[in-house]
Amino acid sequence: MANFFKPSKKQVKNQTQELSIQSMDHHGRGVAKSNGKVVFVNGSLTGERVLARISADKKSYAEAQCIKVLEPSAARVTPPCQHYQQCGGCNLQHLELQAQLDAKQQAVGALFAKFTGQSELPWQRSIESQPWHYRRSARISIFHDKNRGLQVGFRQQGSKQIVNIEHCPVLEQGFAEVFAFFRAQINQHPALRSLSHLQLVATDEKHYLVIRHTKAIADKVQQLVADAAKEHDWSLVWQHSAEQRLPAASYQIKQGDLSLQFGLDNFIQVNAEVNEQMLTQAMQWLNLGADEQVLDLFCGVGNFSLLAAQQAKRVVGVEGVASAVDYAQLNAQANALDNCQFHCFDLTEPLAQASWFDKNLDVLLLDPSRMGAEAILAQLPLKQFKRVLYVSCDPVTLARDSKTILAAGFTLNKLGIMNMFPHTGHIETMALFTRG
């Protein structure tokens, strides 16, 4: 058998190339071409010429890291975060804010063209928030390494290593001192070396810290930490196992004068300002009539359902996480809405097993996870719906699922970017499909 030369991984990773960046993809990476192969370049921008180091060379594409900008874009700015070059939390701080929105819209447009064949899209005004201190929820990793010492921060880009963070400019300001505080507390109390991560959740009234630890920690030590945390007005919750039920918190929706409870382990949108605008836009686009009946799939704790119930005849919410369904039911009762029904159901399962579905539901609302709604859309009799509102956190699955919705006789009526995560490549999108 003939032997062919294959460069070692070390050789591949040491290769450098000068590349011209033609566009940006939906992850915020620059896109170039070299010898007929697409190269995705982290840290580069459209229109730039860069020197890039190849990190992975696949059959049909390559991945690279920008190591020097030879010809910069006019939209390039200096990242304000001191940890930007190491931390994997943000990847677009080097791009001016409006240009971030433009790049995200262009990336979504390219995906729609690829999956649906549509290039002329009904773009609406983007939803924006304050660009800094917008995150009300985040997860901080903690690890004590014999060689590197104590690390409290976020994962390094493309690595399991933790970057020690001093300050994070996208975190809600009430958590500004959390990194320094826990480094000091762990160094002071050796028992705290069993901490694995912190879950931060900010509400209108409180700043919660869920402290996950792998070994029991004495009450005395917990109390000492809690006493020290009073200075920062944090509410500490100690979690020893994943099965432990966490306390409830709540957030407000101003538009409908609603209060929603959720468990500290339940999903909520991390950007409160964008969430409020997103809900307002959703209700404006849907323009629900008093005789309409809404099916809200992937409904969570009722983020969209309760507002819809204030306008529509009936709302049926479906969610796969049982604890979220419990809170959705509680939220409907607490807000005096008796036209809501909530069901726990795995939306990848056959629809034939769904007792909650009926032919009277005529408006469809979808807010799935990154995997999208392919499984349920393939089963739903889509032609019974007059309108479909799709809220997406992954533009690839949105474009893919849009092809299914369009094939059922719908027209894409409105499309808009929601900048839920400024300075990152994450893209949130809202799409309205109407029949006719």
Short mmCIF file of C-alpha atoms in Angstrom, two decimals:
data_model
loop_
_atom_site.label_atom_id
_atom_site.label_comp_id
_atom_site.label_asym_id
_atom_site.label_seq_id
_atom_site.Cartn_x
_atom_site.Cartn_y
_atom_site.Cartn_z
CA MET A 1 0.00 0.00 0.00
CA ALA A 2 1.31 3.41 -0.95
CA ASN A 3 2.32 5.78 1.81
CA PHE A 4 1.46 9.48 1.57
CA PHE A 5 2.94 12.35 3.54
CA LYS A 6 0.66 13.78 6.22
CA PRO A 7 1.83 16.85 8.12
CA SER A 8 1.83 16.47 11.87
CA LYS A 9 -0.64 18.45 13.98
CA LYS A 10 2.29 20.54 15.20
CA GLN A 11 3.26 21.38 11.60
CA VAL A 12 -0.32 22.34 10.71
CA LYS A 13 -0.66 24.60 13.76
CA ASN A 14 2.57 26.40 12.94
CA GLN A 15 1.49 27.29 9.41
CA THR A 16 0.77 30.97 8.77
CA GLN A 17 -0.92 32.62 5.80
CA GLU A 18 -1.75 36.11 4.63
CA LEU A 19 -5.50 36.18 3.99
CA SER A 20 -8.05 38.68 2.70
CA ILE A 21 -11.27 38.55 4.73
CA GLN A 22 -14.32 38.57 2.48
CA SER A 23 -17.15 38.35 5.02
CA MET A 24 -18.05 37.17 8.52
CA ASP A 25 -19.92 34.02 9.49
CA HIS A 26 -22.67 33.50 12.08
CA HIS A 27 -20.07 32.84 14.79
CA GLY A 28 -18.40 36.22 14.28
CA ARG A 29 -15.38 34.76 12.48
CA GLY A 30 -13.82 36.26 9.39
CA VAL A 31 -14.21 34.20 6.20
CA ALA A 32 -11.44 33.98 3.63
CA LYS A 33 -10.48 31.63 0.78
CA SER A 34 -7.12 30.02 0.21
CA ASN A 35 -6.37 27.55 -2.60
CA GLY A 36 -10.08 26.98 -3.11
CA LYS A 37 -10.71 26.21 0.56
CA VAL A 38 -12.73 28.32 2.99
CA VAL A 39 -10.76 29.53 6.02
CA PHE A 40 -12.53 30.75 9.17
CA VAL A 41 -10.35 33.28 10.98
CA ASN A 42 -11.03 34.24 14.59
CA GLY A 43 -10.34 37.87 15.41
CA SER A 44 -10.59 39.20 11.86
CA LEU A 45 -13.11 41.50 10.18
CA THR A 46 -14.63 41.93 6.73
CA GLY A 47 -12.32 43.82 4.37
CA GLU A 48 -9.16 43.21 6.38
CA ARG A 49 -5.93 41.61 5.27
CA VAL A 50 -4.42 39.60 8.09
CA LEU A 51 -1.65 37.21 8.98
CA ALA A 52 -3.32 34.10 10.39
CA ARG A 53 -2.05 30.95 12.07
CA ILE A 54 -3.81 27.75 11.01
CA SER A 55 -5.25 25.87 13.99
CA ALA A 56 -7.13 23.12 12.14
CA ASP A 57 -6.93 21.98 8.53
CA LYS A 58 -9.95 19.91 7.48
CA LYS A 59 -10.85 18.38 4.12
CA SER A 60 -13.21 21.18 3.02
CA TYR A 61 -12.25 24.07 5.30
CA ALA A 62 -9.62 25.35 7.71
CA GLU A 63 -9.72 27.26 10.99
CA ALA A 64 -7.23 29.95 11.94
CA GLN A 65 -6.41 32.66 14.45
CA CYS A 66 -5.57 36.21 13.43
CA ILE A 67 -2.09 36.98 14.79
CA LYS A 68 -1.51 40.31 13.01
CA VAL A 69 -3.76 42.79 11.22
CA LEU A 70 -1.95 43.98 8.11
CA GLU A 71 -4.76 46.18 6.72
CA PRO A 72 -7.40 47.00 9.40
CA SER A 73 -11.10 47.64 8.86
CA ALA A 74 -12.38 51.14 9.59
CA ALA A 75 -14.83 49.46 11.98
CA ARG A 76 -12.06 47.91 14.12
CA VAL A 77 -11.85 49.30 17.67
CA THR A 78 -9.67 48.61 20.70
CA PRO A 79 -11.36 46.05 23.01
CA PRO A 80 -11.93 47.66 26.44
CA CYS A 81 -11.73 44.39 28.40
CA GLN A 82 -8.30 43.56 29.83
CA HIS A 83 -9.00 39.83 29.40
CA TYR A 84 -10.23 40.00 25.82
CA GLN A 85 -7.35 38.14 24.19
CA GLN A 86 -7.72 35.14 26.52
CA CYS A 87 -11.35 34.94 27.69
CA GLY A 88 -13.80 33.00 25.55
CA GLY A 89 -16.83 34.95 26.75
CA CYS A 90 -16.83 37.68 24.09
CA ASN A 91 -15.35 37.51 20.61
CA LEU A 92 -16.45 40.76 18.92
CA GLN A 93 -15.22 43.53 21.20
CA HIS A 94 -12.79 44.50 18.43
CA LEU A 95 -15.74 45.46 16.17
CA GLU A 96 -17.69 48.72 16.49
CA LEU A 97 -21.19 48.13 17.91
CA GLN A 98 -23.26 49.13 14.87
CA ALA A 99 -20.96 47.08 12.67
CA GLN A 100 -21.62 44.09 14.95
CA LEU A 101 -25.34 44.39 14.19
CA ASP A 102 -24.66 44.79 10.48
CA ALA A 103 -22.43 41.71 10.46
CA LYS A 104 -25.04 39.64 12.31
CA GLN A 105 -27.77 40.69 9.89
CA GLN A 106 -25.58 39.85 6.91
CA ALA A 107 -24.78 36.42 8.41
CA VAL A 108 -28.48 35.65 8.88
CA GLY A 109 -29.18 36.85 5.34
CA ALA A 110 -26.54 34.51 3.93
CA LEU A 111 -28.05 31.55 5.81
CA PHE A 112 -31.56 32.34 4.55
CA ALA A 113 -30.23 32.53 1.01
CA LYS A 114 -28.54 29.15 1.48
CA PHE A 115 -31.49 27.31 3.05
CA THR A 116 -34.54 29.03 1.52
CA GLY A 117 -33.21 30.64 -1.64
CA GLN A 118 -34.52 34.04 -0.49
CA SER A 119 -32.11 36.97 -0.66
CA GLU A 120 -34.56 39.88 -0.46
CA LEU A 121 -35.65 39.79 3.18
CA PRO A 122 -38.16 41.98 5.10
CA TRP A 123 -35.68 43.39 7.62
CA GLN A 124 -37.02 45.38 10.57
CA ARG A 125 -35.20 47.66 13.01
CA SER A 126 -32.83 45.75 15.30
CA ILE A 127 -33.50 45.51 19.02
CA GLU A 128 -30.62 46.83 21.13
CA SER A 129 -29.71 47.40 24.76
CA GLN A 130 -26.96 49.14 26.68
CA PRO A 131 -23.78 47.50 25.35
CA TRP A 132 -22.12 46.94 28.75
CA HIS A 133 -23.23 45.41 32.08
CA TYR A 134 -26.20 43.76 30.38
CA ARG A 135 -25.78 40.18 31.65
CA ARG A 136 -28.06 39.38 34.56
CA SER A 137 -27.15 35.69 34.46
CA ALA A 138 -23.77 33.99 34.03
CA ARG A 139 -21.75 30.99 35.14
CA ILE A 140 -18.29 31.40 36.66
CA SER A 141 -15.87 28.48 36.82
CA ILE A 142 -13.62 27.77 39.80
CA PHE A 143 -10.64 25.43 39.81
CA HIS A 144 -7.62 24.96 42.04
CA ASP A 145 -4.64 23.68 40.08
CA LYS A 146 -1.38 22.65 41.76
CA ASN A 147 0.65 24.28 39.02
CA ARG A 148 -1.44 27.30 38.07
CA GLY A 149 -3.00 27.96 41.47
CA LEU A 150 -6.53 29.19 42.09
CA GLN A 151 -8.54 30.21 39.04
CA VAL A 152 -11.87 32.04 39.21
CA GLY A 153 -13.26 33.17 35.88
CA PHE A 154 -14.42 32.03 32.44
CA ARG A 155 -13.17 29.37 30.04
CA GLN A 156 -10.40 30.34 27.68
CA GLN A 157 -11.40 30.51 24.03
CA GLY A 158 -11.24 27.03 22.52
CA SER A 159 -9.90 25.51 25.72
CA LYS A 160 -10.97 24.02 29.04
CA GLN A 161 -8.46 26.24 30.84
CA ILE A 162 -9.93 28.94 33.07
CA VAL A 163 -8.90 32.57 32.67
CA ASN A 164 -8.57 34.40 35.98
CA ILE A 165 -10.92 37.38 35.66
CA GLU A 166 -10.55 40.62 37.58
CA HIS A 167 -13.51 42.51 36.12
CA CYS A 168 -16.07 41.63 33.46
CA PRO A 169 -17.57 44.62 31.60
CA VAL A 170 -20.65 42.73 30.35
CA LEU A 171 -21.73 41.43 33.78
CA GLU A 172 -24.45 43.29 35.68
CA GLN A 173 -22.64 45.84 37.87
CA GLY A 174 -23.85 44.31 41.13
CA PHE A 175 -21.50 41.38 40.44
CA ALA A 176 -18.41 43.52 39.81
CA GLU A 177 -16.49 42.27 42.86
CA VAL A 178 -17.48 38.61 42.65
CA PHE A 179 -14.17 37.35 41.22
CA ALA A 180 -11.89 39.06 43.74
CA PHE A 181 -14.27 38.19 46.60
CA PHE A 182 -14.25 34.44 45.97
CA ARG A 183 -10.53 34.28 45.32
CA ALA A 184 -10.00 35.88 48.72
CA GLN A 185 -12.55 33.65 50.47
CA ILE A 186 -11.18 30.43 48.98
CA ASN A 187 -7.64 31.38 49.94
CA GLN A 188 -8.85 32.14 53.47
CA HIS A 189 -10.96 28.98 53.90
CA PRO A 190 -9.35 25.82 52.42
CA ALA A 191 -12.69 23.97 52.65
CA LEU A 192 -13.93 26.20 49.81
CA ARG A 193 -11.57 24.49 47.39
CA SER A 194 -14.46 22.11 46.68
CA LEU A 195 -16.30 24.93 44.90
CA SER A 196 -16.72 24.11 41.19
CA HIS A 197 -18.69 27.04 39.85
CA LEU A 198 -20.94 29.98 40.67
CA GLN A 199 -24.26 30.70 38.98
CA LEU A 200 -25.06 34.42 39.04
CA VAL A 201 -28.66 35.62 38.71
CA ALA A 202 -29.74 39.25 39.10
CA THR A 203 -33.39 40.20 39.50
CA ASP A 204 -35.06 43.54 40.11
CA GLU A 205 -34.73 43.06 43.88
CA LYS A 206 -31.75 40.77 44.54
CA HIS A 207 -28.41 39.48 43.31
CA TYR A 208 -28.23 35.72 43.80
CA LEU A 209 -25.09 33.57 43.88
CA VAL A 210 -25.68 29.84 43.61
CA ILE A 211 -22.49 28.26 44.96
CA ARG A 212 -21.95 24.74 43.59
CA HIS A 213 -19.60 22.59 45.68
CA THR A 214 -18.58 18.95 45.40
CA LYS A 215 -17.97 18.27 49.10
CA ALA A 216 -19.87 19.25 52.23
CA ILE A 217 -18.85 22.61 53.70
CA ALA A 218 -19.29 23.24 57.42
CA ASP A 219 -22.10 25.61 58.44
CA LYS A 220 -19.57 27.78 60.24
CA VAL A 221 -17.59 28.37 57.04
CA GLN A 222 -20.77 29.04 55.06
CA GLN A 223 -21.82 31.62 57.64
CA LEU A 224 -18.44 33.36 57.54
CA VAL A 225 -18.70 33.68 53.76
CA ALA A 226 -22.30 34.87 54.00
CA ASP A 227 -21.33 37.52 56.56
CA ALA A 228 -18.55 38.79 54.30
CA ALA A 229 -20.95 38.83 51.31
CA LYS A 230 -23.38 41.17 53.10
CA GLU A 231 -21.16 44.08 52.13
CA HIS A 232 -22.07 43.38 48.47
CA ASP A 233 -25.76 42.69 49.16
CA TRP A 234 -25.60 39.20 47.64
CA SER A 235 -27.99 36.36 48.49
CA LEU A 236 -25.98 33.13 48.71
CA VAL A 237 -27.43 29.71 47.91
CA TRP A 238 -25.24 26.67 48.64
CA GLN A 239 -25.82 23.75 46.25
CA HIS A 240 -24.20 20.41 47.04
CA SER A 241 -25.97 18.29 44.37
CA ALA A 242 -27.67 18.84 41.03
CA GLU A 243 -30.87 17.31 42.44
CA GLN A 244 -31.15 19.97 45.15
CA ARG A 245 -34.17 22.21 44.55
CA LEU A 246 -33.16 25.84 44.37
CA PRO A 247 -35.15 28.82 45.67
CA ALA A 248 -37.47 30.88 43.50
CA ALA A 249 -36.77 34.40 42.26
CA SER A 250 -38.83 36.70 40.05
CA TYR A 251 -38.59 39.30 37.29
CA GLN A 252 -41.03 41.85 35.97
CA ILE A 253 -42.50 42.42 32.50
CA LYS A 254 -43.43 46.08 32.36
CA GLN A 255 -45.65 45.93 29.29
CA GLY A 256 -48.28 43.71 30.85
CA ASP A 257 -47.56 44.62 34.47
CA LEU A 258 -46.62 40.99 35.04
CA SER A 259 -44.41 39.29 37.61
CA LEU A 260 -42.85 35.94 36.69
CA GLN A 261 -41.33 33.53 39.19
CA PHE A 262 -38.63 31.05 38.21
CA GLY A 263 -36.25 28.67 39.92
CA LEU A 264 -32.63 29.78 40.05
CA ASP A 265 -31.83 26.75 37.88
CA ASN A 266 -34.48 27.64 35.26
CA PHE A 267 -33.66 29.42 32.03
CA ILE A 268 -34.38 33.13 31.71
CA GLN A 269 -33.18 35.56 29.05
CA VAL A 270 -29.87 37.03 30.22
CA ASN A 271 -30.49 40.54 28.87
CA ALA A 272 -33.50 42.04 30.67
CA GLU A 273 -33.61 45.15 28.47
CA VAL A 274 -33.69 43.14 25.24
CA ASN A 275 -36.20 40.69 26.72
CA GLU A 276 -38.64 43.52 27.44
CA GLN A 277 -38.31 44.92 23.92
CA MET A 278 -38.51 41.43 22.42
CA LEU A 279 -41.82 40.74 24.16
CA THR A 280 -43.23 44.09 23.07
CA GLN A 281 -42.22 43.46 19.46
CA ALA A 282 -43.62 39.93 19.51
CA MET A 283 -47.04 41.16 20.60
CA GLN A 284 -46.98 44.00 18.05
CA TRP A 285 -46.05 41.66 15.21
CA LEU A 286 -48.62 39.01 16.17
CA ASN A 287 -51.39 41.59 16.79
CA LEU A 288 -53.52 38.90 18.45
CA GLY A 289 -57.28 39.04 18.24
CA ALA A 290 -59.58 38.32 21.18
CA ASP A 291 -60.89 35.21 19.41
CA GLU A 292 -57.50 33.67 18.56
CA GLN A 293 -55.92 30.66 20.26
CA VAL A 294 -52.15 30.49 20.63
CA LEU A 295 -49.84 27.48 20.82
CA ASP A 296 -46.62 28.54 22.58
CA LEU A 297 -43.99 25.82 22.17
CA PHE A 298 -40.82 25.82 24.31
CA CYS A 299 -42.67 28.23 26.61
CA GLY A 300 -40.36 28.08 29.64
CA VAL A 301 -41.87 29.80 32.68
CA GLY A 302 -44.37 31.70 30.50
CA ASN A 303 -42.23 34.56 29.19
CA PHE A 304 -44.36 34.96 26.03
CA SER A 305 -47.44 33.01 27.12
CA LEU A 306 -48.72 35.41 29.78
CA LEU A 307 -48.55 38.47 27.56
CA ALA A 308 -50.29 36.56 24.77
CA ALA A 309 -52.98 35.45 27.22
CA GLN A 310 -53.80 39.09 27.98
CA GLN A 311 -54.80 39.53 24.34
CA ALA A 312 -55.91 36.16 22.99
CA LYS A 313 -58.83 33.87 23.81
CA ARG A 314 -56.63 30.99 24.96
CA VAL A 315 -52.93 30.07 25.22
CA VAL A 316 -51.55 26.54 25.37
CA GLY A 317 -47.93 26.49 26.53
CA VAL A 318 -45.72 23.43 26.14
CA GLU A 319 -42.27 22.92 27.68
CA GLY A 320 -40.02 19.91 28.28
CA VAL A 321 -38.62 21.02 31.66
CA ALA A 322 -41.07 20.04 34.40
CA SER A 323 -39.99 22.69 36.91
CA ALA A 324 -40.46 25.44 34.31
CA VAL A 325 -43.99 24.18 33.61
CA ASP A 326 -44.75 24.30 37.34
CA TYR A 327 -43.66 27.94 37.46
CA ALA A 328 -45.60 28.79 34.29
CA GLN A 329 -48.78 27.47 35.91
CA LEU A 330 -48.00 29.35 39.11
CA ASN A 331 -47.32 32.54 37.15
CA ALA A 332 -50.65 32.33 35.33
CA GLN A 333 -52.49 31.98 38.64
CA ALA A 334 -50.50 34.74 40.34
CA ASN A 335 -51.26 37.13 37.48
CA ALA A 336 -54.97 36.20 37.42
CA LEU A 337 -54.89 34.66 33.94
CA ASP A 338 -57.29 31.74 33.68
CA ASN A 339 -57.08 31.25 29.91
CA CYS A 340 -53.64 29.55 30.01
CA GLN A 341 -52.91 25.84 30.00
CA PHE A 342 -49.37 24.52 30.45
CA HIS A 343 -48.11 21.02 29.67
CA CYS A 344 -44.82 19.19 30.17
CA PHE A 345 -43.96 17.38 26.95
CA ASP A 346 -40.81 16.38 25.08
CA LEU A 347 -41.23 18.18 21.78
CA THR A 348 -39.01 15.67 19.99
CA GLU A 349 -41.57 12.94 20.73
CA PRO A 350 -44.45 11.91 18.38
CA LEU A 351 -47.26 14.47 18.36
CA ALA A 352 -49.79 11.63 18.47
CA GLN A 353 -49.06 11.37 22.19
CA ALA A 354 -49.87 15.05 22.77
CA SER A 355 -53.27 15.46 24.43
CA TRP A 356 -52.76 19.23 24.49
CA PHE A 357 -52.95 19.69 20.72
CA ASP A 358 -56.24 20.49 18.99
CA LYS A 359 -57.44 21.91 15.68
CA ASN A 360 -58.65 25.17 17.26
CA LEU A 361 -55.13 26.48 17.87
CA ASP A 362 -54.54 29.01 15.09
CA VAL A 363 -51.41 31.02 16.01
CA LEU A 364 -48.03 29.32 16.56
CA LEU A 365 -45.22 30.78 18.68
CA LEU A 366 -41.83 29.05 18.85
CA ASP A 367 -38.86 29.86 21.10
CA PRO A 368 -36.65 26.76 20.89
CA SER A 369 -33.12 26.10 22.08
CA ARG A 370 -30.20 26.09 19.65
CA MET A 371 -31.28 22.73 18.22
CA GLY A 372 -34.33 24.46 16.73
CA ALA A 373 -37.83 23.08 16.17
CA GLU A 374 -37.25 20.64 13.30
CA ALA A 375 -38.79 17.61 15.03
CA ILE A 376 -42.07 19.26 16.02
CA LEU A 377 -42.43 21.28 12.79
CA ALA A 378 -42.21 18.04 10.80
CA GLN A 379 -45.29 16.78 12.67
CA LEU A 380 -47.51 19.83 13.11
CA PRO A 381 -50.33 20.42 10.62
CA LEU A 382 -48.88 23.84 9.87
CA LYS A 383 -51.66 24.81 7.48
CA GLN A 384 -54.08 25.20 10.38
CA PHE A 385 -52.12 28.20 11.65
CA LYS A 386 -52.66 31.75 10.38
CA ARG A 387 -49.37 33.12 11.69
CA VAL A 388 -46.09 31.70 13.01
CA LEU A 389 -43.70 33.72 15.18
CA TYR A 390 -40.26 32.12 15.51
CA VAL A 391 -37.81 33.43 18.14
CA SER A 392 -34.38 31.97 17.51
CA CYS A 393 -31.03 31.81 19.30
CA ASP A 394 -29.32 29.99 16.42
CA PRO A 395 -29.56 31.40 12.89
CA VAL A 396 -28.64 28.08 11.25
CA THR A 397 -31.60 26.19 12.73
CA LEU A 398 -33.87 29.21 12.11
CA ALA A 399 -32.98 29.25 8.41
CA ARG A 400 -33.36 25.47 8.20
CA ASP A 401 -36.76 25.49 9.94
CA SER A 402 -37.92 28.49 7.89
CA LYS A 403 -37.68 26.34 4.77
CA THR A 404 -40.24 23.97 6.32
CA ILE A 405 -42.58 26.81 7.30
CA LEU A 406 -42.36 28.45 3.86
CA ALA A 407 -43.06 25.12 2.17
CA ALA A 408 -46.34 24.96 4.12
CA GLY A 409 -47.59 28.05 2.28
CA PHE A 410 -46.39 30.84 4.54
CA THR A 411 -44.64 34.07 3.56
CA LEU A 412 -41.82 35.60 5.57
CA ASN A 413 -43.43 38.89 6.63
CA LYS A 414 -40.92 40.38 9.12
CA LEU A 415 -37.38 39.56 10.20
CA GLY A 416 -35.21 41.28 12.78
CA ILE A 417 -32.02 40.91 14.79
CA MET A 418 -32.16 41.16 18.59
CA ASN A 419 -28.75 41.96 20.06
CA MET A 420 -29.20 39.88 23.21
CA PHE A 421 -25.42 39.42 23.57
CA PRO A 422 -23.50 42.56 22.48
CA HIS A 423 -19.79 42.00 21.71
CA THR A 424 -20.30 38.29 21.04
CA GLY A 425 -21.02 36.26 17.92
CA HIS A 426 -24.33 35.00 19.35
CA ILE A 427 -27.25 35.94 17.10
CA GLU A 428 -30.85 36.16 18.29
CA THR A 429 -33.50 36.65 15.60
CA MET A 430 -37.28 37.06 15.41
CA ALA A 431 -39.22 36.04 12.29
CA LEU A 432 -42.93 36.41 11.52
CA PHE A 433 -44.54 34.17 8.93
CA THR A 434 -48.03 34.86 7.62
CA ARG A 435 -50.27 32.80 5.36
CA GLY A 436 -51.01 34.03 1.90
#
